[in-house]
């Protein structure tokens, strides 16, 4: 799930992050997230319910694509725990 990927990237151990960032895993995740940035779902009342998926996918992509962004986000997450 997209929530788990975000959680593991921001809160997971370094080993977990390294597994996610391995070339095969990372490529598949990025492809899926790119598809989810265009996810659309409008409920029967006409409300856009896909916005949460698009927003979260767009938030996670930079973490996978830029190691400095990931490092900074992990540090911010860690400091906010204290």
Tab-separated table of N, CA and C in Angstrom:
chain	number	residue	atom	x	y	z
A	1	UNK	N	0.834	-1.185	0.000
A	1	UNK	CA	0.000	0.000	0.000
A	1	UNK	C	0.882	1.253	0.000
A	2	UNK	N	0.352	2.286	-0.532
A	2	UNK	CA	1.079	3.545	-0.639
A	2	UNK	C	1.422	4.121	0.747
A	3	UNK	N	0.555	3.894	1.711
A	3	UNK	CA	0.793	4.375	3.081
A	3	UNK	C	1.986	3.653	3.693
A	4	UNK	N	2.083	2.349	3.456
A	4	UNK	CA	3.204	1.581	3.995
A	4	UNK	C	4.528	2.021	3.385
A	5	UNK	N	4.534	2.265	2.101
A	5	UNK	CA	5.774	2.711	1.447
A	5	UNK	C	6.239	4.022	2.061
A	6	UNK	N	5.302	4.959	2.217
A	6	UNK	CA	5.665	6.238	2.827
A	6	UNK	C	6.180	6.031	4.251
A	7	UNK	N	5.477	5.215	5.014
A	7	UNK	CA	5.893	4.970	6.395
A	7	UNK	C	7.294	4.359	6.463
A	8	UNK	N	7.532	3.333	5.655
A	8	UNK	CA	8.835	2.674	5.688
A	8	UNK	C	9.949	3.602	5.230
A	9	UNK	N	9.685	4.447	4.248
A	9	UNK	CA	10.714	5.386	3.789
A	9	UNK	C	11.052	6.402	4.878
A	10	UNK	N	10.048	6.859	5.601
A	10	UNK	CA	10.281	7.901	6.598
A	10	UNK	C	10.640	7.371	7.982
A	11	UNK	N	10.131	6.199	8.341
A	11	UNK	CA	10.308	5.695	9.702
A	11	UNK	C	11.055	4.367	9.781
A	12	UNK	N	11.225	3.705	8.652
A	12	UNK	CA	11.828	2.378	8.650
A	12	UNK	C	13.319	2.405	8.948
A	13	UNK	N	13.833	1.242	9.237
A	13	UNK	CA	15.269	1.118	9.477
A	13	UNK	C	16.027	1.393	8.179
A	14	UNK	N	17.306	1.665	8.309
A	14	UNK	CA	18.129	1.892	7.117
A	14	UNK	C	18.105	0.676	6.197
A	15	UNK	N	18.067	-0.501	6.785
A	15	UNK	CA	18.019	-1.732	5.990
A	15	UNK	C	16.732	-1.800	5.162
A	16	UNK	N	15.626	-1.445	5.783
A	16	UNK	CA	14.340	-1.442	5.074
A	16	UNK	C	14.369	-0.447	3.925
A	17	UNK	N	14.889	0.732	4.180
A	17	UNK	CA	14.985	1.760	3.136
A	17	UNK	C	15.871	1.271	2.002
A	18	UNK	N	16.988	0.641	2.334
A	18	UNK	CA	17.884	0.125	1.297
A	18	UNK	C	17.191	-0.921	0.422
A	19	UNK	N	16.355	-1.751	1.029
A	19	UNK	CA	15.612	-2.755	0.258
A	19	UNK	C	14.655	-2.053	-0.709
A	20	UNK	N	13.951	-1.030	-0.225
A	20	UNK	CA	13.031	-0.291	-1.089
A	20	UNK	C	13.761	0.424	-2.219
A	21	UNK	N	14.980	0.857	-1.952
A	21	UNK	CA	15.727	1.631	-2.938
A	21	UNK	C	16.529	0.768	-3.906
A	22	UNK	N	16.563	-0.546	-3.688
A	22	UNK	CA	17.245	-1.407	-4.646
A	22	UNK	C	16.633	-1.177	-6.014
A	23	UNK	N	17.468	-1.225	-7.025
A	23	UNK	CA	17.058	-0.826	-8.375
A	23	UNK	C	15.757	-1.463	-8.841
A	24	UNK	N	15.629	-2.779	-8.707
A	24	UNK	CA	14.407	-3.460	-9.169
A	24	UNK	C	13.178	-2.995	-8.399
A	25	UNK	N	13.300	-2.946	-7.069
A	25	UNK	CA	12.171	-2.533	-6.236
A	25	UNK	C	11.801	-1.081	-6.501
A	26	UNK	N	12.791	-0.233	-6.500
A	26	UNK	CA	12.562	1.194	-6.679
A	26	UNK	C	11.913	1.489	-8.029
A	27	UNK	N	12.374	0.847	-9.073
A	27	UNK	CA	11.818	1.078	-10.410
A	27	UNK	C	10.342	0.707	-10.459
A	28	UNK	N	10.000	-0.420	-9.869
A	28	UNK	CA	8.591	-0.845	-9.858
A	28	UNK	C	7.728	0.111	-9.046
A	29	UNK	N	8.253	0.545	-7.914
A	29	UNK	CA	7.503	1.467	-7.059
A	29	UNK	C	7.302	2.806	-7.775
A	30	UNK	N	8.349	3.311	-8.413
A	30	UNK	CA	8.251	4.588	-9.116
A	30	UNK	C	7.248	4.506	-10.258
A	31	UNK	N	7.278	3.423	-11.002
A	31	UNK	CA	6.317	3.253	-12.102
A	31	UNK	C	4.886	3.267	-11.557
A	32	UNK	N	4.658	2.533	-10.484
A	32	UNK	CA	3.327	2.479	-9.893
A	32	UNK	C	2.902	3.845	-9.361
A	33	UNK	N	3.818	4.528	-8.668
A	33	UNK	CA	3.484	5.844	-8.129
A	33	UNK	C	3.209	6.851	-9.239
A	34	UNK	N	3.965	6.773	-10.321
A	34	UNK	CA	3.701	7.660	-11.453
A	34	UNK	C	2.285	7.443	-11.987
A	35	UNK	N	1.869	6.196	-12.056
A	35	UNK	CA	0.502	5.898	-12.496
A	35	UNK	C	-0.522	6.442	-11.505
A	36	UNK	N	-0.210	6.337	-10.216
A	36	UNK	CA	-1.149	6.790	-9.193
A	36	UNK	C	-1.264	8.313	-9.117
A	37	UNK	N	-0.285	9.042	-9.642
A	37	UNK	CA	-0.405	10.504	-9.647
A	37	UNK	C	-1.521	10.968	-10.574
A	38	UNK	N	-2.005	10.077	-11.422
A	38	UNK	CA	-3.118	10.398	-12.321
A	38	UNK	C	-4.393	9.650	-11.930
A	39	UNK	N	-4.398	9.028	-10.766
A	39	UNK	CA	-5.539	8.238	-10.321
A	39	UNK	C	-6.781	9.114	-10.195
A	40	UNK	N	-7.863	8.626	-10.722
A	40	UNK	CA	-9.128	9.358	-10.637
A	40	UNK	C	-10.223	8.457	-10.111
A	41	UNK	N	-10.937	8.983	-9.154
A	41	UNK	CA	-12.133	8.320	-8.666
A	41	UNK	C	-13.091	9.397	-8.176
A	42	UNK	N	-14.220	9.474	-8.791
A	42	UNK	CA	-15.258	10.419	-8.398
A	42	UNK	C	-16.433	9.590	-7.892
A	43	UNK	N	-16.847	9.904	-6.662
A	43	UNK	CA	-17.948	9.126	-6.088
A	43	UNK	C	-19.286	9.525	-6.702
A	44	UNK	N	-20.341	8.871	-6.253
A	44	UNK	CA	-21.669	9.084	-6.829
A	44	UNK	C	-22.202	10.499	-6.593
A	45	UNK	N	-21.609	11.213	-5.643
A	45	UNK	CA	-22.023	12.593	-5.372
A	45	UNK	C	-21.177	13.600	-6.148
A	46	UNK	N	-20.256	13.087	-6.974
A	46	UNK	CA	-19.409	13.960	-7.781
A	46	UNK	C	-18.167	14.465	-7.080
A	47	UNK	N	-17.882	13.936	-5.885
A	47	UNK	CA	-16.707	14.372	-5.131
A	47	UNK	C	-15.477	13.587	-5.586
A	48	UNK	N	-14.392	14.307	-5.797
A	48	UNK	CA	-13.124	13.695	-6.212
A	48	UNK	C	-12.507	12.971	-5.022
A	49	UNK	N	-12.594	11.670	-5.022
A	49	UNK	CA	-12.017	10.861	-3.942
A	49	UNK	C	-10.595	10.408	-4.269
A	50	UNK	N	-10.128	10.648	-5.486
A	50	UNK	CA	-8.790	10.235	-5.886
A	50	UNK	C	-7.704	11.202	-5.477
A	51	UNK	N	-8.082	12.379	-5.006
A	51	UNK	CA	-7.109	13.413	-4.667
A	51	UNK	C	-6.114	12.938	-3.612
A	52	UNK	N	-6.570	12.168	-2.640
A	52	UNK	CA	-5.665	11.703	-1.582
A	52	UNK	C	-4.590	10.774	-2.136
A	53	UNK	N	-4.965	9.907	-3.054
A	53	UNK	CA	-4.000	8.993	-3.670
A	53	UNK	C	-3.007	9.791	-4.513
A	54	UNK	N	-3.506	10.715	-5.319
A	54	UNK	CA	-2.620	11.527	-6.169
A	54	UNK	C	-1.649	12.342	-5.330
A	55	UNK	N	-2.150	12.935	-4.261
A	55	UNK	CA	-1.310	13.761	-3.395
A	55	UNK	C	-0.222	12.937	-2.721
A	56	UNK	N	-0.599	11.798	-2.180
A	56	UNK	CA	0.381	10.961	-1.482
A	56	UNK	C	1.422	10.416	-2.448
A	57	UNK	N	1.000	9.978	-3.619
A	57	UNK	CA	1.947	9.475	-4.622
A	57	UNK	C	2.925	10.575	-5.019
A	58	UNK	N	2.421	11.776	-5.213
A	58	UNK	CA	3.281	12.904	-5.584
A	58	UNK	C	4.255	13.268	-4.468
A	59	UNK	N	3.848	13.047	-3.234
A	59	UNK	CA	4.706	13.329	-2.084
A	59	UNK	C	5.826	12.284	-1.942
A	60	UNK	N	5.524	11.032	-2.284
A	60	UNK	CA	6.492	9.947	-2.102
A	60	UNK	C	7.518	9.889	-3.231
A	61	UNK	N	7.118	10.219	-4.441
A	61	UNK	CA	8.025	10.114	-5.589
A	61	UNK	C	9.364	10.809	-5.366
A	62	UNK	N	9.394	12.048	-4.882
A	62	UNK	CA	10.699	12.694	-4.676
A	62	UNK	C	11.581	11.969	-3.659
A	63	UNK	N	10.969	11.289	-2.714
A	63	UNK	CA	11.746	10.536	-1.722
A	63	UNK	C	12.506	9.397	-2.382
A	64	UNK	N	11.896	8.797	-3.378
A	64	UNK	CA	12.535	7.683	-4.084
A	64	UNK	C	13.522	8.156	-5.143
A	65	UNK	N	13.308	9.339	-5.664
A	65	UNK	CA	14.098	9.802	-6.791
A	65	UNK	C	15.293	10.664	-6.395
A	66	UNK	N	15.319	11.144	-5.155
A	66	UNK	CA	16.414	12.023	-4.725
A	66	UNK	C	16.855	11.633	-3.320
A	67	UNK	N	18.057	11.117	-3.217
A	67	UNK	CA	18.541	10.624	-1.919
A	67	UNK	C	18.653	11.735	-0.883
A	68	UNK	N	18.971	12.957	-1.309
A	68	UNK	CA	19.080	14.071	-0.364
A	68	UNK	C	17.708	14.437	0.211
A	69	UNK	N	16.689	14.402	-0.634
A	69	UNK	CA	15.323	14.673	-0.164
A	69	UNK	C	14.893	13.612	0.839
A	70	UNK	N	15.192	12.363	0.546
A	70	UNK	CA	14.861	11.273	1.463
A	70	UNK	C	15.600	11.447	2.783
A	71	UNK	N	16.870	11.724	2.711
A	71	UNK	CA	17.688	11.895	3.919
A	71	UNK	C	17.148	13.041	4.778
A	72	UNK	N	16.835	14.149	4.140
A	72	UNK	CA	16.303	15.310	4.842
A	72	UNK	C	14.942	15.007	5.467
A	73	UNK	N	14.084	14.348	4.733
A	73	UNK	CA	12.754	13.998	5.248
A	73	UNK	C	12.843	13.031	6.414
A	74	UNK	N	13.753	12.074	6.323
A	74	UNK	CA	13.946	11.124	7.421
A	74	UNK	C	14.465	11.852	8.671
A	75	UNK	N	15.364	12.795	8.474
A	75	UNK	CA	15.907	13.558	9.598
A	75	UNK	C	14.805	14.422	10.246
A	76	UNK	N	13.981	15.047	9.425
A	76	UNK	CA	12.874	15.851	9.950
A	76	UNK	C	11.880	14.995	10.722
A	77	UNK	N	11.601	13.810	10.210
A	77	UNK	CA	10.692	12.890	10.877
A	77	UNK	C	11.269	12.451	12.202
A	78	UNK	N	12.552	12.157	12.207
A	78	UNK	CA	13.210	11.712	13.430
A	78	UNK	C	13.222	12.832	14.481
A	79	UNK	N	13.518	14.053	14.052
A	79	UNK	CA	13.585	15.164	15.007
A	79	UNK	C	12.206	15.525	15.558
A	80	UNK	N	11.152	15.287	14.785
A	80	UNK	CA	9.810	15.597	15.268
A	80	UNK	C	9.316	14.573	16.295
A	81	UNK	N	9.972	13.416	16.355
A	81	UNK	CA	9.612	12.408	17.345
A	81	UNK	C	10.061	12.816	18.735
A	82	UNK	N	11.093	13.622	18.795
A	82	UNK	CA	11.705	13.977	20.089
A	82	UNK	C	10.950	15.055	20.796
